[in-house]
Short mmCIF file of C-alpha atoms (C1' of nucleotides) in Angstrom, two decimals:
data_model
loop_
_atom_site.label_atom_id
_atom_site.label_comp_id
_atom_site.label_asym_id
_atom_site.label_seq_id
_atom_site.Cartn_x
_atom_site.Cartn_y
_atom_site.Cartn_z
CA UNK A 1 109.09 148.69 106.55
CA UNK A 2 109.37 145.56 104.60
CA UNK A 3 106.76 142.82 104.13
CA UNK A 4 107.33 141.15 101.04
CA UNK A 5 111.01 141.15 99.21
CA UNK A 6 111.27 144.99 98.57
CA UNK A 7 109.89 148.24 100.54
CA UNK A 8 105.80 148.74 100.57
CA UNK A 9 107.18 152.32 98.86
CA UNK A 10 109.01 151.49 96.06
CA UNK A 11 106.36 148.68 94.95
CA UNK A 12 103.47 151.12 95.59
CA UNK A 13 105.55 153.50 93.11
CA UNK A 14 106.39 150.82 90.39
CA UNK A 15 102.51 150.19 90.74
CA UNK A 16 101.73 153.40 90.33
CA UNK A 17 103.69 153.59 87.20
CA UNK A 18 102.52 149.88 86.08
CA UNK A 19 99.23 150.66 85.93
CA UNK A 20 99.30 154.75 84.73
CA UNK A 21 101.88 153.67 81.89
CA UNK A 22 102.52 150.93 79.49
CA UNK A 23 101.50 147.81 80.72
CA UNK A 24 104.19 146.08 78.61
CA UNK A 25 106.18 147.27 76.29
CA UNK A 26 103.74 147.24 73.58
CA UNK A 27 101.05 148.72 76.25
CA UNK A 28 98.56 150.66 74.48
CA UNK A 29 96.84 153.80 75.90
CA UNK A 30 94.24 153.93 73.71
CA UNK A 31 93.21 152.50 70.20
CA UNK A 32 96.54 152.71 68.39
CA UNK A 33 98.62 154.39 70.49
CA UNK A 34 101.39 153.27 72.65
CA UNK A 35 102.42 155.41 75.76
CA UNK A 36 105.46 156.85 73.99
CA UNK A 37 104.23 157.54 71.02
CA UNK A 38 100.87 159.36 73.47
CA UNK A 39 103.81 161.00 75.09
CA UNK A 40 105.40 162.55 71.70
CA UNK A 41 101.62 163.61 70.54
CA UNK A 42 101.17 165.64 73.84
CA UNK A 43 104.62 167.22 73.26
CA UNK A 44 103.74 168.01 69.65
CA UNK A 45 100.75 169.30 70.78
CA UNK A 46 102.24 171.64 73.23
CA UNK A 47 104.93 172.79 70.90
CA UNK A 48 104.11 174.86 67.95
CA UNK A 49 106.54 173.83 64.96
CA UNK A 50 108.34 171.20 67.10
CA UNK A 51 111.80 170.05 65.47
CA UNK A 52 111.88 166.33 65.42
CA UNK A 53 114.75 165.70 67.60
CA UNK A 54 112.94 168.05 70.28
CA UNK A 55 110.42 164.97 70.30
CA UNK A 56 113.46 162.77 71.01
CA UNK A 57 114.86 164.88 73.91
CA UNK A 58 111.39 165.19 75.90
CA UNK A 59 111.12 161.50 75.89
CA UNK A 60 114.57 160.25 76.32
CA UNK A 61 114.96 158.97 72.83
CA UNK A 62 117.58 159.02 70.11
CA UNK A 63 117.16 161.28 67.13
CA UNK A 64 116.36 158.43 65.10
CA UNK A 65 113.75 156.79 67.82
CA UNK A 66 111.99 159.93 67.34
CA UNK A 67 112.03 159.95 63.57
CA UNK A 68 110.55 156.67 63.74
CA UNK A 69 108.22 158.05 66.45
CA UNK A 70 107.09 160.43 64.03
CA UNK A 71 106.83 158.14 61.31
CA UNK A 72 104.68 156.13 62.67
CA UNK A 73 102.28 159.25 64.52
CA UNK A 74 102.31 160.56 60.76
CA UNK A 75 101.01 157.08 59.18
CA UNK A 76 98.17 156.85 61.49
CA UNK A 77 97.04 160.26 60.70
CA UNK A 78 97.41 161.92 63.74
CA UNK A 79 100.56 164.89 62.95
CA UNK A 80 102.37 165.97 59.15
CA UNK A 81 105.61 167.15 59.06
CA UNK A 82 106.27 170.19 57.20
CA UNK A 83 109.32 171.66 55.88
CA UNK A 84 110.76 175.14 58.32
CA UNK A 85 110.76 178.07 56.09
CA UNK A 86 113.72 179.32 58.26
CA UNK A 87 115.93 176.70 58.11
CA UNK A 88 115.42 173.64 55.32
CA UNK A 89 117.14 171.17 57.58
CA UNK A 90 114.29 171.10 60.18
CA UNK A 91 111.33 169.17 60.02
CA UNK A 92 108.35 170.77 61.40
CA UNK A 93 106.04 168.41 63.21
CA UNK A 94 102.14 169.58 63.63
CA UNK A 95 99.62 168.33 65.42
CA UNK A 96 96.59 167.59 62.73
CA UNK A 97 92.91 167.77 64.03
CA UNK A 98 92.64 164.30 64.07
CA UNK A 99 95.62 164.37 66.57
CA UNK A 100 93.72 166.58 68.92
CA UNK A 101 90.77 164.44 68.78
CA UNK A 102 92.74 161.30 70.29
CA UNK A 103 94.23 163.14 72.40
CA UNK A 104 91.39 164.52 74.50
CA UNK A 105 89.52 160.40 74.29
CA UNK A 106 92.52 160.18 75.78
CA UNK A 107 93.07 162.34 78.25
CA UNK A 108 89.34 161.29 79.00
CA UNK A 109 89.99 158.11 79.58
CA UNK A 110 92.95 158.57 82.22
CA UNK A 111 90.80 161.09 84.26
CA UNK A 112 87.98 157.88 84.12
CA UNK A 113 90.53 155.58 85.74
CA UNK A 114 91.98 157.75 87.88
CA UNK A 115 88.54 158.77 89.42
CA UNK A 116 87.63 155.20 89.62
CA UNK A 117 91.08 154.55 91.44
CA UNK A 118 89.98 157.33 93.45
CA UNK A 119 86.40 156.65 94.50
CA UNK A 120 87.95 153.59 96.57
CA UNK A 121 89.25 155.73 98.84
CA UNK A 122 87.94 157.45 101.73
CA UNK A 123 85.81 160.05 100.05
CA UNK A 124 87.45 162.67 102.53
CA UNK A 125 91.34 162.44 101.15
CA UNK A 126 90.38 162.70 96.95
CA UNK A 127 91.26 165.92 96.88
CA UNK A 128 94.48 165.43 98.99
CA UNK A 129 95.51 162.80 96.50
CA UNK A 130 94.80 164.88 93.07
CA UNK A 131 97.14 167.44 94.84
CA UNK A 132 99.61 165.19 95.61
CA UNK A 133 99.94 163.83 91.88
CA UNK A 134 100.69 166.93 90.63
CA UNK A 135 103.05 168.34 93.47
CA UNK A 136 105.10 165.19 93.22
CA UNK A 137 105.11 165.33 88.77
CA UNK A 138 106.01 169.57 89.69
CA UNK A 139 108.84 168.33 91.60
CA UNK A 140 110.17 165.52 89.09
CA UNK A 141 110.69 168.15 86.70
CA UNK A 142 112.50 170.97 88.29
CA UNK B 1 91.28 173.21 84.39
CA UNK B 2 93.50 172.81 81.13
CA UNK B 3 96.43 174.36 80.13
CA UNK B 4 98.64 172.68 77.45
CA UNK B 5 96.78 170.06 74.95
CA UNK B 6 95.86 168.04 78.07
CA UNK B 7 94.43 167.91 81.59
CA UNK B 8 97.30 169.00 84.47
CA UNK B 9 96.08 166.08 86.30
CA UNK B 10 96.37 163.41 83.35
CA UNK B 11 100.10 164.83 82.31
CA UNK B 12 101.03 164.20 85.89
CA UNK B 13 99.92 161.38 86.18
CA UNK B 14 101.59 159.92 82.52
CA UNK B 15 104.88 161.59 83.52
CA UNK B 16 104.85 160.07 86.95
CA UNK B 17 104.70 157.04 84.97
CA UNK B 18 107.26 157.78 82.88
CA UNK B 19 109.77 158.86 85.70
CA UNK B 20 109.45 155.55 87.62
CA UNK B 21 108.30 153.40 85.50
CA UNK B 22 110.38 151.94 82.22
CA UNK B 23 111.75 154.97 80.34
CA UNK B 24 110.86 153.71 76.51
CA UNK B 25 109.65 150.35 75.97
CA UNK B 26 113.27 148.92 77.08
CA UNK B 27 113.73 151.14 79.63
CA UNK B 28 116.20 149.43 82.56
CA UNK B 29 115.60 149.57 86.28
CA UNK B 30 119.44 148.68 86.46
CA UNK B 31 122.19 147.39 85.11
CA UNK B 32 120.45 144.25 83.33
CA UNK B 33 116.59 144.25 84.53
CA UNK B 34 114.08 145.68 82.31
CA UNK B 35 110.84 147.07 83.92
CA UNK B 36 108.91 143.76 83.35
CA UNK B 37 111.32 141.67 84.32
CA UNK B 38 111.77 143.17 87.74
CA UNK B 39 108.48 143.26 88.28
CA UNK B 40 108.33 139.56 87.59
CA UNK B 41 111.07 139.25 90.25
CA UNK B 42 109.50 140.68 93.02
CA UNK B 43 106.24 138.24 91.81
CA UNK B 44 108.41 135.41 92.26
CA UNK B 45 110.47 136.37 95.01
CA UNK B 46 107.15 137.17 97.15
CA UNK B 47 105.14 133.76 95.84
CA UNK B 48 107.17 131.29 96.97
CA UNK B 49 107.02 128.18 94.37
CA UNK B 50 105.42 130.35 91.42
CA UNK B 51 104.17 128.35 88.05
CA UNK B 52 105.00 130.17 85.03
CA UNK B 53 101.54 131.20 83.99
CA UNK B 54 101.13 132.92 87.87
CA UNK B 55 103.41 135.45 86.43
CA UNK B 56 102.18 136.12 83.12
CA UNK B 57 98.47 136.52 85.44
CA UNK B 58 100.51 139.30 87.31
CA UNK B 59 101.61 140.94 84.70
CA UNK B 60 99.15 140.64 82.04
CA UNK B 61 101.08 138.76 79.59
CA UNK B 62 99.75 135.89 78.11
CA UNK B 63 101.61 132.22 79.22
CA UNK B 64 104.26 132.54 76.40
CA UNK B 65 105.22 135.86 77.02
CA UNK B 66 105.48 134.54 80.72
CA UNK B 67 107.97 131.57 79.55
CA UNK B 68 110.06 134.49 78.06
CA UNK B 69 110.55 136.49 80.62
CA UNK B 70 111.23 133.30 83.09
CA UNK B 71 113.79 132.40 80.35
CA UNK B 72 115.55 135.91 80.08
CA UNK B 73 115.48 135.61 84.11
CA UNK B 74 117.01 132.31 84.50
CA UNK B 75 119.15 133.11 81.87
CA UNK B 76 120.46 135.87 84.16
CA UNK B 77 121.03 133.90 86.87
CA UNK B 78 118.14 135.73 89.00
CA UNK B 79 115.66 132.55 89.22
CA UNK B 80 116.09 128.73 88.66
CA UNK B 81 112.91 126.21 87.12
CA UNK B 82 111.63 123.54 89.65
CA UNK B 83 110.12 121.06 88.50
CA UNK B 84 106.78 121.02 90.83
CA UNK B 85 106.79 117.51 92.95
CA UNK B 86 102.88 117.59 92.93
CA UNK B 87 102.46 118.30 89.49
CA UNK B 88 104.54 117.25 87.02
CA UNK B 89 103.17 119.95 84.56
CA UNK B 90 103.70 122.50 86.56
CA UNK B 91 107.28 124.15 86.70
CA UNK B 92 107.97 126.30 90.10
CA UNK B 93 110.08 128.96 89.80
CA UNK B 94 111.93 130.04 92.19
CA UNK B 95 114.46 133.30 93.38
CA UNK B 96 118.45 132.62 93.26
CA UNK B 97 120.18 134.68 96.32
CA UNK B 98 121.55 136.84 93.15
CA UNK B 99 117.66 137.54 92.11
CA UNK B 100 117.06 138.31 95.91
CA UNK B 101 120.53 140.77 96.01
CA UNK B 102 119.25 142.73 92.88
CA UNK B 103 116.57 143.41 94.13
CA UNK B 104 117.80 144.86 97.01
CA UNK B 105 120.10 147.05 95.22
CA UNK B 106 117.07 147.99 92.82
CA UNK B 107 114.77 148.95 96.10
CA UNK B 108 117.32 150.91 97.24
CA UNK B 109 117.87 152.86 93.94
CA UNK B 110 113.53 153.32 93.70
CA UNK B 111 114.16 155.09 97.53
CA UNK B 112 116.95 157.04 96.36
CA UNK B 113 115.37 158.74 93.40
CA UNK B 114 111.94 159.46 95.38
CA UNK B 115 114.33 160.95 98.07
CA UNK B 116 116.05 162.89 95.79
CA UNK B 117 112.28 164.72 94.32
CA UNK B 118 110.94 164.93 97.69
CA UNK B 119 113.85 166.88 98.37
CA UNK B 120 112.47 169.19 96.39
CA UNK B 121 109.15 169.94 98.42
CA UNK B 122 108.29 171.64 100.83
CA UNK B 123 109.52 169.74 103.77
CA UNK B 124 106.87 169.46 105.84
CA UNK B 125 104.73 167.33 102.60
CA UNK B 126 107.06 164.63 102.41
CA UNK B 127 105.63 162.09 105.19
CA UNK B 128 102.29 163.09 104.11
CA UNK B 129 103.44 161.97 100.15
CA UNK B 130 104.91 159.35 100.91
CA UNK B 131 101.64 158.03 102.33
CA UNK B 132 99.35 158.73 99.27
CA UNK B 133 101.76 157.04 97.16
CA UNK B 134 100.87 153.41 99.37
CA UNK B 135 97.54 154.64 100.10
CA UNK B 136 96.87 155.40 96.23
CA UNK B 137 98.24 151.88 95.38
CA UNK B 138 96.42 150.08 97.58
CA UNK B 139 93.68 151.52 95.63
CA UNK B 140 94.28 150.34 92.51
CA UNK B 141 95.11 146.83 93.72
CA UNK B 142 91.65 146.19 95.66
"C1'" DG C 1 133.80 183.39 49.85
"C1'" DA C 2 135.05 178.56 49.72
"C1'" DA C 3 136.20 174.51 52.26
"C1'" DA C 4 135.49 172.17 56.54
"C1'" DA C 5 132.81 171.26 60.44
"C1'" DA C 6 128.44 170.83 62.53
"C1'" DA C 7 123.60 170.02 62.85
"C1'" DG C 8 118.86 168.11 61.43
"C1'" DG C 9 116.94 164.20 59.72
"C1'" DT C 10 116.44 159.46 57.55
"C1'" DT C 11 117.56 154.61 56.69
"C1'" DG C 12 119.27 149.65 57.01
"C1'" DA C 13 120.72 146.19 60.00
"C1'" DC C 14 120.14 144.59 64.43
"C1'" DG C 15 118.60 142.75 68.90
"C1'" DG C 16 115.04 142.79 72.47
"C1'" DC C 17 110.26 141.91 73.47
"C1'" DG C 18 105.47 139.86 73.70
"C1'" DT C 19 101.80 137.44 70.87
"C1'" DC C 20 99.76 133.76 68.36
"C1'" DA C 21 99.23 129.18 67.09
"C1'" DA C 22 100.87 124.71 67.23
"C1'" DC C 23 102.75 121.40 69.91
"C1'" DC C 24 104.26 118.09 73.81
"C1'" DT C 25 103.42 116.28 78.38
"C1'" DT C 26 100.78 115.40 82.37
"C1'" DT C 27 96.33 115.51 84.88
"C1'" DT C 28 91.52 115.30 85.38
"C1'" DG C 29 86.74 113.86 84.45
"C1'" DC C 30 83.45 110.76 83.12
"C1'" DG D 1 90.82 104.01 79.93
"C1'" DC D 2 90.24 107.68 76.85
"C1'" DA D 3 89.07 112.32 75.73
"C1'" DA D 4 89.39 116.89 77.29
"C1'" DA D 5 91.83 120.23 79.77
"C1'" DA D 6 95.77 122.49 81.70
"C1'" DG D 7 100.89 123.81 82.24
"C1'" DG D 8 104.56 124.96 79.58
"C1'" DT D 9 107.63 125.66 75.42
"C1'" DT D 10 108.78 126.95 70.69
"C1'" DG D 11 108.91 129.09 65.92
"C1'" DA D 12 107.32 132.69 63.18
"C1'" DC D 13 106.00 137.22 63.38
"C1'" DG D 14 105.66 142.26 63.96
"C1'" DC D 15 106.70 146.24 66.78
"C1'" DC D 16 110.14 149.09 68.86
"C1'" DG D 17 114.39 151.90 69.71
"C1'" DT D 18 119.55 151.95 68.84
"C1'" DC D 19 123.67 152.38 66.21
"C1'" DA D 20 126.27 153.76 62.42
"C1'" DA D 21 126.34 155.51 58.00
"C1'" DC D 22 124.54 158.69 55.13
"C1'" DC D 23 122.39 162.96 52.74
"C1'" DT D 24 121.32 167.79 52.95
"C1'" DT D 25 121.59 172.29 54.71
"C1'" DT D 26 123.61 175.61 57.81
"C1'" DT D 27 127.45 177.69 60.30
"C1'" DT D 28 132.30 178.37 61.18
"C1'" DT D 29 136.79 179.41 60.06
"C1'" DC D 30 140.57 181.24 57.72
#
DNA sequence: GAAAAAAGGTTGACGGCGTCAACCTTTTGC
DNA sequence: GCAAAAGGTTGACGCCGTCAACCTTTTTTC
């Protein structure tokens, strides 16, 4: 199943994640927002009070990749970090409403390309596909 | 059709991108190719007598960032500079039998890991995944 | 209950990466 | 032939994540 120098899978894969992720390293998802610093805002966003190094963990980063993660989310306005009450050591990262706000343009935006991906395919198999994407991101998890 | 701070469909999508695509902006494919780099690879291993620039064009880097990456992938060992006997500008770059064994072992590496999460579906999916994921590409390219 | 160990977080130095602008060389167009 | 254009490289730059060292606040241990 070859036809050029590596399988037609893996290159449709690598594609795939060429063209949903950063293109580059300093690929931007939006207006000021590169994909891992997107990816930390979503986690934020989906954990209330989230420790700093949690940030780190979800994305594969050091504890100090995430504080800089953070440091940077928190200069452009988009989460504050606030002090636990129960334990003075942990950093409490919030989401502010600005944060939200980018977040859905964003999420916007990716459901855009996607359905313009999409509406080159036989109309017939869209569903099949949408399926697919989130059966396959279900399994990378578990 | 929400359920965290984003769409399912969007999330899946991002993480998919995540999983096989460069984990952080210097994520590695293996041992000493970062994501860009091997794509740039497979660009040059499938063009034969690439210019410089025809890279940066597949990639979306501009021509210097293109020069980098050539250098980083000569430096490596992976691809020599020819200079072009038709042009004298124009420098053709071209795949070392190293550059074509790495990517071999990288191919194999992309099939493992999708093996390994389509293990974890319902069998009966897998052939009909594995045929979104080229189908879905092919997409995107045209 | 105090000292030691551990855990959360931050910071400075560092190296990797792609861009921009300036530059050199070679080709092309008139 | 000479100016403009095109291929490529380079230096300065800024962004990014890591490592190691560090500070502060718990937790453990005796």
């Amino acid at each position: 199943m070859k036809h050029g120098s590596i399988t037609a899978l893996t290159r449709a894969l690598i594609e795939i994640a060429w063209f949903f992720g950063p293109k580059g390293a300093s690929g931007r998802c939006c207006e000021d927002l590169a994909m891992p610093e997107f990816l930390a805002l979503v986690t934020i966003a989906d954990l209330p009070d989230c420790p700093v190094q949690e940030i780190g963990a979800a994305l594969g980063f050091t504890k100090s990749g995430a504080t800089r993660i953070v440091d940077r989310l928190e200069r452009k306005g988009y989460v504050t970090r606030v002090k636990s009450p129960d334990d003075a050591r942990v950093c409490c990262v919030v989401i502010t409403p600005r944060g939200r706000n980018i977040l859905e343009t964003t999420d916007a935006r990716y459901q855009e390309s996607l359905k313009a991906v999409l509406a080159r395919l036989p109309g017939e198999e869209t569903p099949a596909v949408r399926k697919m994407i989130t059966m396959l991101a279900r399994a990378m998890r578990s």
